[in-house]
CSV table of C-alpha atoms in Angstrom, one decimal:
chain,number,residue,atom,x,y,z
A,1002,UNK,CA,-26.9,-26.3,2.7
A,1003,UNK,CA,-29.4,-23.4,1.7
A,1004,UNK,CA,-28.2,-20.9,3.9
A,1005,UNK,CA,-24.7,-21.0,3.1
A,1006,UNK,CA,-25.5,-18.5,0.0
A,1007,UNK,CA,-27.6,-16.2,2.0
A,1008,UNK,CA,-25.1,-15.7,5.2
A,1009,UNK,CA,-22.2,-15.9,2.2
A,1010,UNK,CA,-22.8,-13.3,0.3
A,1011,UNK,CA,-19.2,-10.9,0.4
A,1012,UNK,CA,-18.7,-14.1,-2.2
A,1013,UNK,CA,-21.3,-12.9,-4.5
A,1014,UNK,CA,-19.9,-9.4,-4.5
A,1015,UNK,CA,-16.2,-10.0,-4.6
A,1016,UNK,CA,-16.6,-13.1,-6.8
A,1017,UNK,CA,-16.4,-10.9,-10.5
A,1018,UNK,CA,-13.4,-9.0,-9.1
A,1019,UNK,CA,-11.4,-12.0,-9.5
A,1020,UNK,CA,-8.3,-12.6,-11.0
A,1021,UNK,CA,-8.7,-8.2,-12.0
A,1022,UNK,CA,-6.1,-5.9,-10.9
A,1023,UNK,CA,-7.8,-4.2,-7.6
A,1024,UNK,CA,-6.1,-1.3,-5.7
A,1025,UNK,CA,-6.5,-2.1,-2.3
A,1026,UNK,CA,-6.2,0.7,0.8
A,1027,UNK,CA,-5.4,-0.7,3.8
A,1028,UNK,CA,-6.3,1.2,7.5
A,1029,UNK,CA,-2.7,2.2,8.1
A,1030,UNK,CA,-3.5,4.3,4.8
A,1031,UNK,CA,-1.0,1.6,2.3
A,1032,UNK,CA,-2.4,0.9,-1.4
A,1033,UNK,CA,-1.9,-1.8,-2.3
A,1034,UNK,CA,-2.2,-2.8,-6.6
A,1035,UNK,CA,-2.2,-6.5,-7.1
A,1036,UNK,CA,-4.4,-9.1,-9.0
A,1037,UNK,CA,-7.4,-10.8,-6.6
A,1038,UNK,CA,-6.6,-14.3,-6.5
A,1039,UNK,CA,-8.6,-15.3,-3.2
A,1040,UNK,CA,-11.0,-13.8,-0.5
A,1041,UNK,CA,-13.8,-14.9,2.2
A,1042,UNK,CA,-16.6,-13.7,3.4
A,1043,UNK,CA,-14.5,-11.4,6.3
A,1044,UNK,CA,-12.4,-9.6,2.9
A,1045,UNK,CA,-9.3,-11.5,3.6
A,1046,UNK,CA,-7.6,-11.2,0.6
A,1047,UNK,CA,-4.8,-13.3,-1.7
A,1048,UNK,CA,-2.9,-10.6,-4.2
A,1049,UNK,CA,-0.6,-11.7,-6.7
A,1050,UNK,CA,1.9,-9.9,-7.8
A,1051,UNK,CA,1.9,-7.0,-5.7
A,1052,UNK,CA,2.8,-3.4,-5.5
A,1053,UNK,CA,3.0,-1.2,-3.2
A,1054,UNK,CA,2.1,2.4,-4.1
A,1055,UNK,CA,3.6,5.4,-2.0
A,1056,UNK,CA,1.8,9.0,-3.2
A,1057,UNK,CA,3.4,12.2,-2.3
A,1058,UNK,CA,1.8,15.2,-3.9
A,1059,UNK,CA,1.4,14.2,-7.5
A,1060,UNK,CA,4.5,11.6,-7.3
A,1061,UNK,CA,4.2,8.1,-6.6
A,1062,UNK,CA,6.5,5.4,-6.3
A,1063,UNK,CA,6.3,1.4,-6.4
A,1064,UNK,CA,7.7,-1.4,-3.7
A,1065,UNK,CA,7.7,-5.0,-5.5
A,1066,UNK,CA,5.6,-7.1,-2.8
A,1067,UNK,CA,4.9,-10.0,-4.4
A,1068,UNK,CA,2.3,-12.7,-2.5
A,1069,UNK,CA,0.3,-10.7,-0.2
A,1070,UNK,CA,-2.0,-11.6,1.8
A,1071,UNK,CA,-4.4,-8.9,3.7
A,1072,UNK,CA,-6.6,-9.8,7.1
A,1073,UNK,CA,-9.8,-8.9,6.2
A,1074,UNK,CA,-10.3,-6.1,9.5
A,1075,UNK,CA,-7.4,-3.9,7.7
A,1076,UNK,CA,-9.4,-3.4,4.5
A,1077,UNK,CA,-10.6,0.0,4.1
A,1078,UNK,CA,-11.6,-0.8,0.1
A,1079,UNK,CA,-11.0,-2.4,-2.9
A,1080,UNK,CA,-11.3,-0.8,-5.8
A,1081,UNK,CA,-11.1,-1.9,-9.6
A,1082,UNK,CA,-9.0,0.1,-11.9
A,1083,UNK,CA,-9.4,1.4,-14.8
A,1084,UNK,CA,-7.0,0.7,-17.6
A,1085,UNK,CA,-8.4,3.9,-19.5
A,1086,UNK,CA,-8.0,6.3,-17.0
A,1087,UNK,CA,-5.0,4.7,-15.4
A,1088,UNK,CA,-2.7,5.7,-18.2
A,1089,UNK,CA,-4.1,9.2,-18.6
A,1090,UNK,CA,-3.3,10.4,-14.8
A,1091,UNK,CA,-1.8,13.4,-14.3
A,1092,UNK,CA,0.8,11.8,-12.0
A,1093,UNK,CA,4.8,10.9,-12.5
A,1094,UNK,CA,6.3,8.4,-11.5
A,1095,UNK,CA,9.6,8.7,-9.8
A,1096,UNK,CA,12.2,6.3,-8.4
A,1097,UNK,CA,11.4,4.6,-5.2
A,1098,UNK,CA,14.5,6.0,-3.2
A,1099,UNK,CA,13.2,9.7,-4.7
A,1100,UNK,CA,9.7,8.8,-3.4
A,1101,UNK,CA,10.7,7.4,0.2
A,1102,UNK,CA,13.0,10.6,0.7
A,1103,UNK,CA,9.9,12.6,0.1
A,1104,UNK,CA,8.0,10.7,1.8
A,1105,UNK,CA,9.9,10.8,5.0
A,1106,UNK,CA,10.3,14.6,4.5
A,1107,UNK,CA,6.7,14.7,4.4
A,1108,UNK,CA,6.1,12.9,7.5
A,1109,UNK,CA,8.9,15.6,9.3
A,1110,UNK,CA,7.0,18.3,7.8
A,1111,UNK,CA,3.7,17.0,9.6
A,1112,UNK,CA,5.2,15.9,12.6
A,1113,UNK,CA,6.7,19.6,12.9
A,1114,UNK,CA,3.0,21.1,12.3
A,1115,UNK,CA,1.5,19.2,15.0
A,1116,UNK,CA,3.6,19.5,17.5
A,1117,UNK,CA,3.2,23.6,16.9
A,1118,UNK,CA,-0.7,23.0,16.7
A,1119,UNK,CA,-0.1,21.2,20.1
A,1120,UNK,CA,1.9,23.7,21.6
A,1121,UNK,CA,-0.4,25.9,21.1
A,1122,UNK,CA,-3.6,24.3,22.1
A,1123,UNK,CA,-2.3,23.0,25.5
A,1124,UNK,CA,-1.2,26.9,26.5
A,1125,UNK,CA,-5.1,28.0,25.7
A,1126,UNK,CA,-6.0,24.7,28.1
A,1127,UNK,CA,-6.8,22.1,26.1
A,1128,UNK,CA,-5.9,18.8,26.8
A,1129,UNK,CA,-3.7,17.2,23.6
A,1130,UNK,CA,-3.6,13.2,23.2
A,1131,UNK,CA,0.3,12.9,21.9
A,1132,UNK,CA,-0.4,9.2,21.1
A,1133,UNK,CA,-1.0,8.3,17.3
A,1134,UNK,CA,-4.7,7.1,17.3
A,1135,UNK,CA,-5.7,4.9,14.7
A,1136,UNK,CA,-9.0,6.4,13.2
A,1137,UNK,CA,-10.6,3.3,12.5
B,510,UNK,CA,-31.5,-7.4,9.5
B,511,UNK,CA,-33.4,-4.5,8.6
B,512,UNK,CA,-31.0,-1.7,8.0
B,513,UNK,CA,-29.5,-5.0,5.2
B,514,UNK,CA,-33.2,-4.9,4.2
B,515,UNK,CA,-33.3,-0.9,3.9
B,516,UNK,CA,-30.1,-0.6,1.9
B,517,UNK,CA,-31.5,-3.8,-0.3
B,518,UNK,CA,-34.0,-0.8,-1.3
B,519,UNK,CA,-31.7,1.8,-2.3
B,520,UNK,CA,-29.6,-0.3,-5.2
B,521,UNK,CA,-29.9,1.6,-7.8
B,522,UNK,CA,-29.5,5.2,-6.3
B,523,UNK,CA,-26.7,7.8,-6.2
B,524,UNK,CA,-25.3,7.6,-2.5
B,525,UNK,CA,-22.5,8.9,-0.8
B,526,UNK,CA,-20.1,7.3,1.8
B,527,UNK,CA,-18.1,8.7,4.0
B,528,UNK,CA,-15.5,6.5,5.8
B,529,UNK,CA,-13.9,7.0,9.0
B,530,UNK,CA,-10.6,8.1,7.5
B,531,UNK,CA,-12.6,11.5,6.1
B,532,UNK,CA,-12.6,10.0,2.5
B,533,UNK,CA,-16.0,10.6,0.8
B,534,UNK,CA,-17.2,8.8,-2.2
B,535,UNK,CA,-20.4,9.2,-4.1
B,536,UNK,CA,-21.8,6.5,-6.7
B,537,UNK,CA,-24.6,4.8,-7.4
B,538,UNK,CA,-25.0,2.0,-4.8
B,539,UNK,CA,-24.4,-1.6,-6.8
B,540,UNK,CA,-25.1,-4.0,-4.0
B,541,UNK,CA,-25.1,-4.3,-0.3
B,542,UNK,CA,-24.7,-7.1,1.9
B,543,UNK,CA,-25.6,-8.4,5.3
B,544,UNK,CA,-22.3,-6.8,7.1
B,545,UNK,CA,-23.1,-3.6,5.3
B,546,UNK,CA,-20.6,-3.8,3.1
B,547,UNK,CA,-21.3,-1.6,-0.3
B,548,UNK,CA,-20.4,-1.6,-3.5
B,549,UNK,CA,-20.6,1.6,-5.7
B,550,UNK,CA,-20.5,2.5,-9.3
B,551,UNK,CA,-19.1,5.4,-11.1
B,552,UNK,CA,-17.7,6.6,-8.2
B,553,UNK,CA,-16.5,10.4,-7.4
B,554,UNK,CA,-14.6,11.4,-4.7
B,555,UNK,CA,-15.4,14.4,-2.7
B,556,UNK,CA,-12.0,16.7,-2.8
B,557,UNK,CA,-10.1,14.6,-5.2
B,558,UNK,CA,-7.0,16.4,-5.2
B,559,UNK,CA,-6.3,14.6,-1.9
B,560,UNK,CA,-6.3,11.3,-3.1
B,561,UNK,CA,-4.6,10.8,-6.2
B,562,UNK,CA,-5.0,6.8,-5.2
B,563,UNK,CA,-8.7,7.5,-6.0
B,564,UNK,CA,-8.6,8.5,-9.7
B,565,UNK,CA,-8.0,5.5,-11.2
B,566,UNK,CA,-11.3,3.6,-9.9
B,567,UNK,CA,-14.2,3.3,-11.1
B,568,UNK,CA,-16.4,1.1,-8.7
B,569,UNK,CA,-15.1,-0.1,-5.4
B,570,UNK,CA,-15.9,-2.4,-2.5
B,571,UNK,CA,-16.5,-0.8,0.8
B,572,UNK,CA,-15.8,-2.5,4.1
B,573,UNK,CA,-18.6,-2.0,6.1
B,574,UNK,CA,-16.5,-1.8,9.2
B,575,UNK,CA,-15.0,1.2,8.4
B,576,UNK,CA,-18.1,3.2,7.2
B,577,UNK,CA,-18.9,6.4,9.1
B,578,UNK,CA,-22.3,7.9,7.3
B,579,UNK,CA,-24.6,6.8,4.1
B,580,UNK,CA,-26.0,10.2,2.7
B,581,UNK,CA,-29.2,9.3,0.8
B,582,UNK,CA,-31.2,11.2,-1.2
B,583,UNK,CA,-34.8,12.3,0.9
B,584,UNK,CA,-37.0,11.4,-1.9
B,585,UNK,CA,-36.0,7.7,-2.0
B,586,UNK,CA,-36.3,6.9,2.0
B,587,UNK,CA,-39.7,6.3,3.5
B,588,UNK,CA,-39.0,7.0,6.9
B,589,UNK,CA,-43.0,6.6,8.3
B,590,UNK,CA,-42.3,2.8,6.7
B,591,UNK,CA,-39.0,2.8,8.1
B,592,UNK,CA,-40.4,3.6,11.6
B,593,UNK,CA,-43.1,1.4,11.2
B,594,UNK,CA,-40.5,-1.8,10.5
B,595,UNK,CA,-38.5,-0.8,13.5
B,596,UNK,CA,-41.4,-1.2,16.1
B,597,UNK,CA,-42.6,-4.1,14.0
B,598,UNK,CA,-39.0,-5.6,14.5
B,599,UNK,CA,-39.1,-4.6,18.1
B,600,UNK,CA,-42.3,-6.2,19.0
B,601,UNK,CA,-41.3,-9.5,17.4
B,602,UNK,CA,-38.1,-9.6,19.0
B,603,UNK,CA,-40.3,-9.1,22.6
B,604,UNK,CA,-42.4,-11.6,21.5
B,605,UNK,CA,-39.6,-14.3,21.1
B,606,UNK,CA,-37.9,-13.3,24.4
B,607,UNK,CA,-41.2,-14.6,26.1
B,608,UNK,CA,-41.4,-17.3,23.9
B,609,UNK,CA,-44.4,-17.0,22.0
B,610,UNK,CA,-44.1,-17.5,18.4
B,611,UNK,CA,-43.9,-13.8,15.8
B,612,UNK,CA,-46.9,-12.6,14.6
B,613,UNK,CA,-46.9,-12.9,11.1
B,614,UNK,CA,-45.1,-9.6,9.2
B,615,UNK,CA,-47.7,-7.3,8.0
């Protein structure tokens, strides 16, 4: 089986990020923080002991997730982190109730903008797609 | 296979990525595989103060599906080679289609 290392190789290249705590972004724009216990060669990903991390500004709150596991097409990037610089950020962290209420405000706030930005663009004869497109 | 074989040659280099969610991240490229997936180290993002998620990592996997450009540096790209290895590839794929055997690679 020769060529199973050479059309394998998301294995050599993910296989030293084992069982390391990865922050993982996802295409609907989630992190996810959990330790790398299993993957393939398409990025589907095992995480042990999970956490979900919502940002807001320089805030950030956790969700408890515990087993997740990620289909490879919704990876965006895995990153490692780094104890050293992890502790020094210039972030707080806040309750997760305080986070989702900002969160949500956030999302109104937005939602508010773009519907003015649409306003105005379809009165100077543009056309405006209303649906949410995903980027990817 | 030989955009794999092109980015095989820039390992080593500072490169930036830009994915299709506008994030940009320059590092020096670790390894690349044959789905163009990349792996950076001593990574920067471009405008960090949007992503606060970013600031903790230090060398990443990328997904090569969700790529949008590589910027390279112009010293390190030989693009007369480059253009020479995309006829080359061309001519043997041609070849195959009318089922005479590749000439040997140059």
């Amino acid at each position: 089986m020769s060529f199973v290392p050479q059309f394998f190789t998301t294995a050599e290249s993910l296989v030293d990020s084992l069982d390391k705590k990865l922050l993982v972004v996802l295409r609907d724009g989630r992190k996810i923080i959990g330790i790398l216990r299993s993957y393939d060669q398409f990025a589907n990903l095992v995480l042990q002991d999970s956490l979900e991390r919502i940002y807001v500004g320089d805030a950030y709150g956790d969700i408890e997730r515990g087993v997740f596991i990620i289909r490879g097409e919704n990876v965006v990037l895995l990153g490692e982190i780094d104890g050293d610089t992890e502790d020094a950020l210039p972030l707080r962290q806040l309750p997760i109730e305080d986070i989702l209420q900002m969160q949500r405000e956030e999302a109104e706030e937005k939602a508010r903008k773009d519907k003015l930005r649409f306003q105005l663009l379809h009165k100077q004869g543009f056309s405006v797609d209303f649906t949410d497109t995903d980027l990817y | 296979m030989l955009f794999y074989s092109f980015f095989k040659t820039q390992v080593g280099q500072q490169v930036t990525v830009e994915l299709k969610n506008d994030l940009a991240i320059q590092g020096t490229l670790e390894s690349v595989d044959q789905f163009l997936n990349f792996k950076l180290k001593d990574i920067r993002v471009v405008d960090e103060a949007r992503y606060p998620h970013m600031l903790s990592v230090k060398n990443c996997f990328i997904r090569g599906s969700v790529v949008r450009y590589v910027q390279l540096s112009p010293p390190t790209v030989d693009t007369a080679l480059l253009q020479d290895a995309a006829r080359r590839e061309a001519q043997s794929t041609q070849q195959m289609q009318q089922g005479k055997p590749a000439a040997a690679a140059a």
